[in-house]
C-alpha cells in the first residue's frame, strides 16, 4: 500500500537530549512537510522540502533540524534548544507541482520526561 | 499577513445537518482545503475549492466565496463517527512558496 509512515508513535525525551522523528513515504511525492500541533491550535509548519537536498524553514523552525537525503525520507530532529517540545508532530507529503493536496502520516506524540 | 477563523466547537444531533464556517484573509489566495481529524490521528483530506461555488462529495459539501473570504463545510445525515475536528486550510502563493496555513480547527460533537 502507498502511504506515509511515521515512527515511533510515542517518543519520550529527557532534558538536554536530541531526538529524531522518522517520516517515510512511498507515494513518489517530491514535497514533504513537518507540522507541530498543540491543543487548541492549528497546525504550524516547522520545515518543508520541495526537492531532495533542499529544505526551507517554516514558521517555527527554531530548535528543530531536518535533512532530505532521499526522496522518500524526511527525518526531523528535535534538539535540546527546543524548550517546549511536547506536542503532536505530523509529517505530510504532496506532489510539488499543480494544485497539490497534502497527505498526512499518522503522527508522533513527543513527551518530555 | 494571513488569518483564518473558524468556530472552536460545535454540537449537532445524529441525522441532522451541520455547517462549519471558515473565514480567511490572505493576499494571494490559491485554494482552500478541508481536513477531518479524529483525536490522536492524522488529518484526512475531505475537499478542495479554488473557484467559487459548491463542491459535493457524498454527505460532505464545501462552498467557497473568494470575494467574501468565506468557506463552509456542510455535513449531511450526521453519524456518530463524524465527531472529529475539522480543519480549514488556505494556500497563499505569497506565503513561503504557497504553503498551507491552518485554522485552529472546529471540534464537532455529534449527539444521539
CSV table of C-alpha atoms in Angstrom, one decimal:
chain,number,residue,atom,x,y,z
A,1,UNK,CA,0.0,0.0,0.0
A,2,UNK,CA,1.2,3.5,-0.7
A,3,UNK,CA,1.3,6.0,2.1
A,4,UNK,CA,3.2,7.9,4.7
A,5,UNK,CA,4.6,6.2,7.8
A,6,UNK,CA,5.9,7.9,10.9
A,7,UNK,CA,7.8,6.3,13.8
A,8,UNK,CA,7.7,6.0,16.7
A,9,UNK,CA,4.0,6.6,17.6
A,10,UNK,CA,5.1,7.8,21.1
A,11,UNK,CA,8.5,9.2,22.0
A,12,UNK,CA,9.9,10.4,25.3
A,13,UNK,CA,12.7,12.9,25.6
A,14,UNK,CA,14.9,13.7,28.5
A,15,UNK,CA,16.2,17.1,29.4
A,16,UNK,CA,19.1,18.1,27.1
A,17,UNK,CA,18.5,15.2,24.7
A,18,UNK,CA,18.1,15.4,20.9
A,19,UNK,CA,15.5,13.0,19.4
A,20,UNK,CA,14.8,12.2,15.8
A,21,UNK,CA,11.3,11.5,14.4
A,22,UNK,CA,11.1,9.4,11.3
A,23,UNK,CA,8.9,10.1,8.2
A,24,UNK,CA,8.9,7.9,5.1
A,25,UNK,CA,6.6,8.0,2.1
A,26,UNK,CA,6.3,5.7,-0.9
A,27,UNK,CA,3.9,7.9,-2.9
A,28,UNK,CA,6.7,9.3,-5.1
A,29,UNK,CA,5.9,12.8,-3.8
A,30,UNK,CA,8.6,15.5,-4.2
A,31,UNK,CA,7.5,17.7,-1.4
A,32,UNK,CA,7.5,16.8,2.3
A,33,UNK,CA,6.5,18.8,5.4
A,34,UNK,CA,6.7,18.8,9.2
A,35,UNK,CA,4.0,20.3,11.3
A,36,UNK,CA,3.5,20.7,15.0
A,37,UNK,CA,0.1,20.5,16.6
A,38,UNK,CA,-0.7,21.8,20.1
A,39,UNK,CA,-4.1,21.6,21.8
A,40,UNK,CA,-6.5,24.3,20.7
A,41,UNK,CA,-4.1,25.5,18.0
A,42,UNK,CA,-3.9,24.9,14.3
A,43,UNK,CA,-1.0,23.0,12.6
A,44,UNK,CA,2.1,25.1,12.5
A,45,UNK,CA,4.8,24.5,9.8
A,46,UNK,CA,8.2,23.6,11.1
A,47,UNK,CA,10.2,22.8,7.9
A,48,UNK,CA,9.4,21.8,4.4
A,49,UNK,CA,11.3,20.4,1.5
A,50,UNK,CA,10.3,20.5,-2.2
A,51,UNK,CA,13.2,18.5,-3.5
A,52,UNK,CA,16.0,16.2,-2.4
A,53,UNK,CA,18.9,18.0,-0.7
A,54,UNK,CA,16.9,21.2,-0.2
A,55,UNK,CA,14.7,22.4,2.6
A,56,UNK,CA,13.3,25.6,4.0
A,57,UNK,CA,12.3,26.9,7.4
A,58,UNK,CA,8.7,27.2,8.3
A,59,UNK,CA,7.1,29.4,10.9
A,60,UNK,CA,8.6,27.7,13.9
A,61,UNK,CA,11.9,26.2,12.9
A,62,UNK,CA,13.9,27.3,16.0
A,63,UNK,CA,15.1,24.2,17.9
A,64,UNK,CA,14.5,21.8,15.1
A,65,UNK,CA,16.6,20.5,12.2
A,66,UNK,CA,15.9,18.3,9.2
A,67,UNK,CA,17.6,16.5,6.3
A,68,UNK,CA,16.4,15.4,2.9
A,69,UNK,CA,19.0,13.0,1.6
A,70,UNK,CA,16.4,10.7,-0.1
A,71,UNK,CA,13.1,11.5,-1.8
A,72,UNK,CA,11.3,9.0,0.4
A,73,UNK,CA,12.6,10.2,3.8
A,74,UNK,CA,12.4,13.5,5.7
A,75,UNK,CA,13.5,13.0,9.4
A,76,UNK,CA,13.0,15.7,12.0
A,77,UNK,CA,15.4,16.2,14.9
A,78,UNK,CA,14.1,18.0,18.0
A,79,UNK,CA,17.1,19.4,19.6
A,80,UNK,CA,17.8,20.4,23.2
A,81,UNK,CA,17.3,24.0,22.1
A,82,UNK,CA,13.6,23.4,21.7
A,83,UNK,CA,12.4,24.3,25.2
A,84,UNK,CA,8.8,23.2,24.8
A,85,UNK,CA,8.9,20.1,22.6
A,86,UNK,CA,5.8,18.4,24.0
A,87,UNK,CA,3.4,18.2,21.0
A,88,UNK,CA,1.9,16.0,18.3
A,89,UNK,CA,4.2,16.0,15.2
A,90,UNK,CA,2.7,15.4,11.8
A,91,UNK,CA,4.6,14.7,8.6
A,92,UNK,CA,2.9,15.3,5.2
A,93,UNK,CA,3.8,15.0,1.6
A,94,UNK,CA,2.5,16.2,-1.7
A,95,UNK,CA,3.4,16.4,-5.4
A,96,UNK,CA,5.4,19.5,-5.9
A,97,UNK,CA,3.5,20.8,-8.9
A,98,UNK,CA,0.0,21.9,-9.6
A,99,UNK,CA,-2.8,22.2,-7.0
A,100,UNK,CA,-1.4,19.6,-4.7
A,101,UNK,CA,-3.1,18.1,-1.7
A,102,UNK,CA,-1.0,17.3,1.3
A,103,UNK,CA,-1.5,13.8,2.7
A,104,UNK,CA,-0.5,13.2,6.3
A,105,UNK,CA,1.2,10.4,8.2
A,106,UNK,CA,-0.2,9.0,11.5
A,107,UNK,CA,1.8,11.4,13.7
A,108,UNK,CA,4.3,11.0,16.6
A,109,UNK,CA,3.4,12.2,20.1
A,110,UNK,CA,6.5,13.6,21.8
A,111,UNK,CA,6.6,13.8,25.6
A,112,UNK,CA,9.2,15.3,27.9
A,113,UNK,CA,10.3,13.3,30.9
B,1,UNK,CA,-0.5,38.6,6.9
B,2,UNK,CA,-2.8,35.7,6.9
B,3,UNK,CA,-5.6,34.9,9.3
B,4,UNK,CA,-8.1,32.0,9.4
B,5,UNK,CA,-11.1,31.9,11.7
B,6,UNK,CA,-13.4,29.0,12.4
B,7,UNK,CA,-15.6,28.2,15.5
B,8,UNK,CA,-13.8,26.3,18.2
B,9,UNK,CA,-16.6,23.9,19.0
B,10,UNK,CA,-20.0,22.8,17.6
B,11,UNK,CA,-22.6,20.3,18.7
B,12,UNK,CA,-25.2,18.6,16.4
B,13,UNK,CA,-27.6,15.7,16.5
B,14,UNK,CA,-27.2,12.4,14.7
B,15,UNK,CA,-29.1,12.5,11.4
B,16,UNK,CA,-29.1,16.3,11.2
B,17,UNK,CA,-27.2,18.7,9.0
B,18,UNK,CA,-24.3,20.9,10.3
B,19,UNK,CA,-22.5,23.8,8.6
B,20,UNK,CA,-18.9,24.7,9.7
B,21,UNK,CA,-17.8,28.1,8.6
B,22,UNK,CA,-14.3,29.4,7.9
B,23,UNK,CA,-13.3,32.9,7.1
B,24,UNK,CA,-9.8,33.9,5.9
B,25,UNK,CA,-7.7,36.8,5.0
B,26,UNK,CA,-4.8,36.3,2.6
B,27,UNK,CA,-3.2,38.4,-0.1
B,28,UNK,CA,-2.5,35.6,-2.6
B,29,UNK,CA,-5.4,33.1,-2.3
B,30,UNK,CA,-4.7,29.9,-4.2
B,31,UNK,CA,-7.0,27.3,-2.8
B,32,UNK,CA,-8.8,26.2,0.3
B,33,UNK,CA,-8.8,22.7,1.9
B,34,UNK,CA,-10.9,21.0,4.5
B,35,UNK,CA,-9.5,18.1,6.6
B,36,UNK,CA,-11.1,15.8,9.1
B,37,UNK,CA,-9.1,14.8,12.2
B,38,UNK,CA,-10.1,12.3,14.8
B,39,UNK,CA,-8.5,12.6,18.2
B,40,UNK,CA,-4.9,11.4,18.1
B,41,UNK,CA,-4.9,10.6,14.4
B,42,UNK,CA,-3.7,12.2,11.2
B,43,UNK,CA,-5.8,14.7,9.3
B,44,UNK,CA,-7.5,13.2,6.3
B,45,UNK,CA,-8.3,15.2,3.2
B,46,UNK,CA,-12.0,16.0,2.6
B,47,UNK,CA,-12.3,18.7,0.0
B,48,UNK,CA,-10.6,21.3,-2.1
B,49,UNK,CA,-12.0,24.6,-3.5
B,50,UNK,CA,-10.2,27.1,-5.7
B,51,UNK,CA,-13.1,28.5,-7.6
B,52,UNK,CA,-16.3,30.0,-6.2
B,53,UNK,CA,-19.2,27.6,-5.7
B,54,UNK,CA,-20.2,24.3,-4.2
B,55,UNK,CA,-18.2,21.0,-4.4
B,56,UNK,CA,-20.2,18.0,-3.3
B,57,UNK,CA,-18.8,14.6,-2.3
B,58,UNK,CA,-21.4,12.3,-0.9
B,59,UNK,CA,-22.6,13.5,2.6
B,60,UNK,CA,-20.0,16.3,2.6
B,61,UNK,CA,-20.1,19.5,0.6
B,62,UNK,CA,-17.8,22.5,0.6
B,63,UNK,CA,-18.5,26.0,-0.6
B,64,UNK,CA,-16.2,28.9,-1.4
B,65,UNK,CA,-16.7,32.6,-1.9
B,66,UNK,CA,-13.4,34.3,-2.8
B,67,UNK,CA,-14.8,37.8,-2.8
B,68,UNK,CA,-16.1,37.3,0.8
B,69,UNK,CA,-13.1,35.3,2.0
B,70,UNK,CA,-15.5,32.6,3.2
B,71,UNK,CA,-16.0,28.9,3.0
B,72,UNK,CA,-18.2,26.4,4.7
B,73,UNK,CA,-18.2,22.6,5.1
B,74,UNK,CA,-21.7,21.1,5.1
B,75,UNK,CA,-22.2,17.7,6.6
B,76,UNK,CA,-25.5,15.9,6.0
B,77,UNK,CA,-27.1,12.9,7.7
B,78,UNK,CA,-24.7,13.2,10.5
B,79,UNK,CA,-23.3,10.0,12.0
B,80,UNK,CA,-21.6,9.4,15.4
B,81,UNK,CA,-18.4,8.7,13.6
B,82,UNK,CA,-18.4,12.3,12.2
B,83,UNK,CA,-17.4,13.5,15.7
B,84,UNK,CA,-14.0,15.0,15.0
B,85,UNK,CA,-12.1,18.1,14.5
B,86,UNK,CA,-12.5,19.8,11.1
B,87,UNK,CA,-9.6,21.9,9.9
B,88,UNK,CA,-9.8,24.7,7.3
B,89,UNK,CA,-6.5,25.4,5.5
B,90,UNK,CA,-5.7,28.1,2.9
B,91,UNK,CA,-2.9,28.1,0.4
B,92,UNK,CA,-1.3,31.6,-0.2
B,93,UNK,CA,1.0,31.8,-3.1
B,94,UNK,CA,2.9,34.6,-1.4
B,95,UNK,CA,3.5,32.7,1.9
B,96,UNK,CA,6.6,30.5,1.8
B,97,UNK,CA,6.1,29.4,-1.7
B,98,UNK,CA,2.4,28.7,-1.4
B,99,UNK,CA,2.3,26.5,1.7
B,100,UNK,CA,-0.8,25.8,3.7
B,101,UNK,CA,-2.0,27.9,6.6
B,102,UNK,CA,-4.3,26.1,9.0
B,103,UNK,CA,-7.1,27.4,11.2
B,104,UNK,CA,-7.3,26.1,14.8
B,105,UNK,CA,-9.9,23.6,13.9
B,106,UNK,CA,-13.6,23.1,14.8
B,107,UNK,CA,-14.4,20.3,17.3
B,108,UNK,CA,-17.7,18.8,16.2
B,109,UNK,CA,-19.6,16.6,18.7
B,110,UNK,CA,-22.4,14.5,17.3
B,111,UNK,CA,-25.0,13.5,19.9
B,112,UNK,CA,-27.5,10.7,19.7
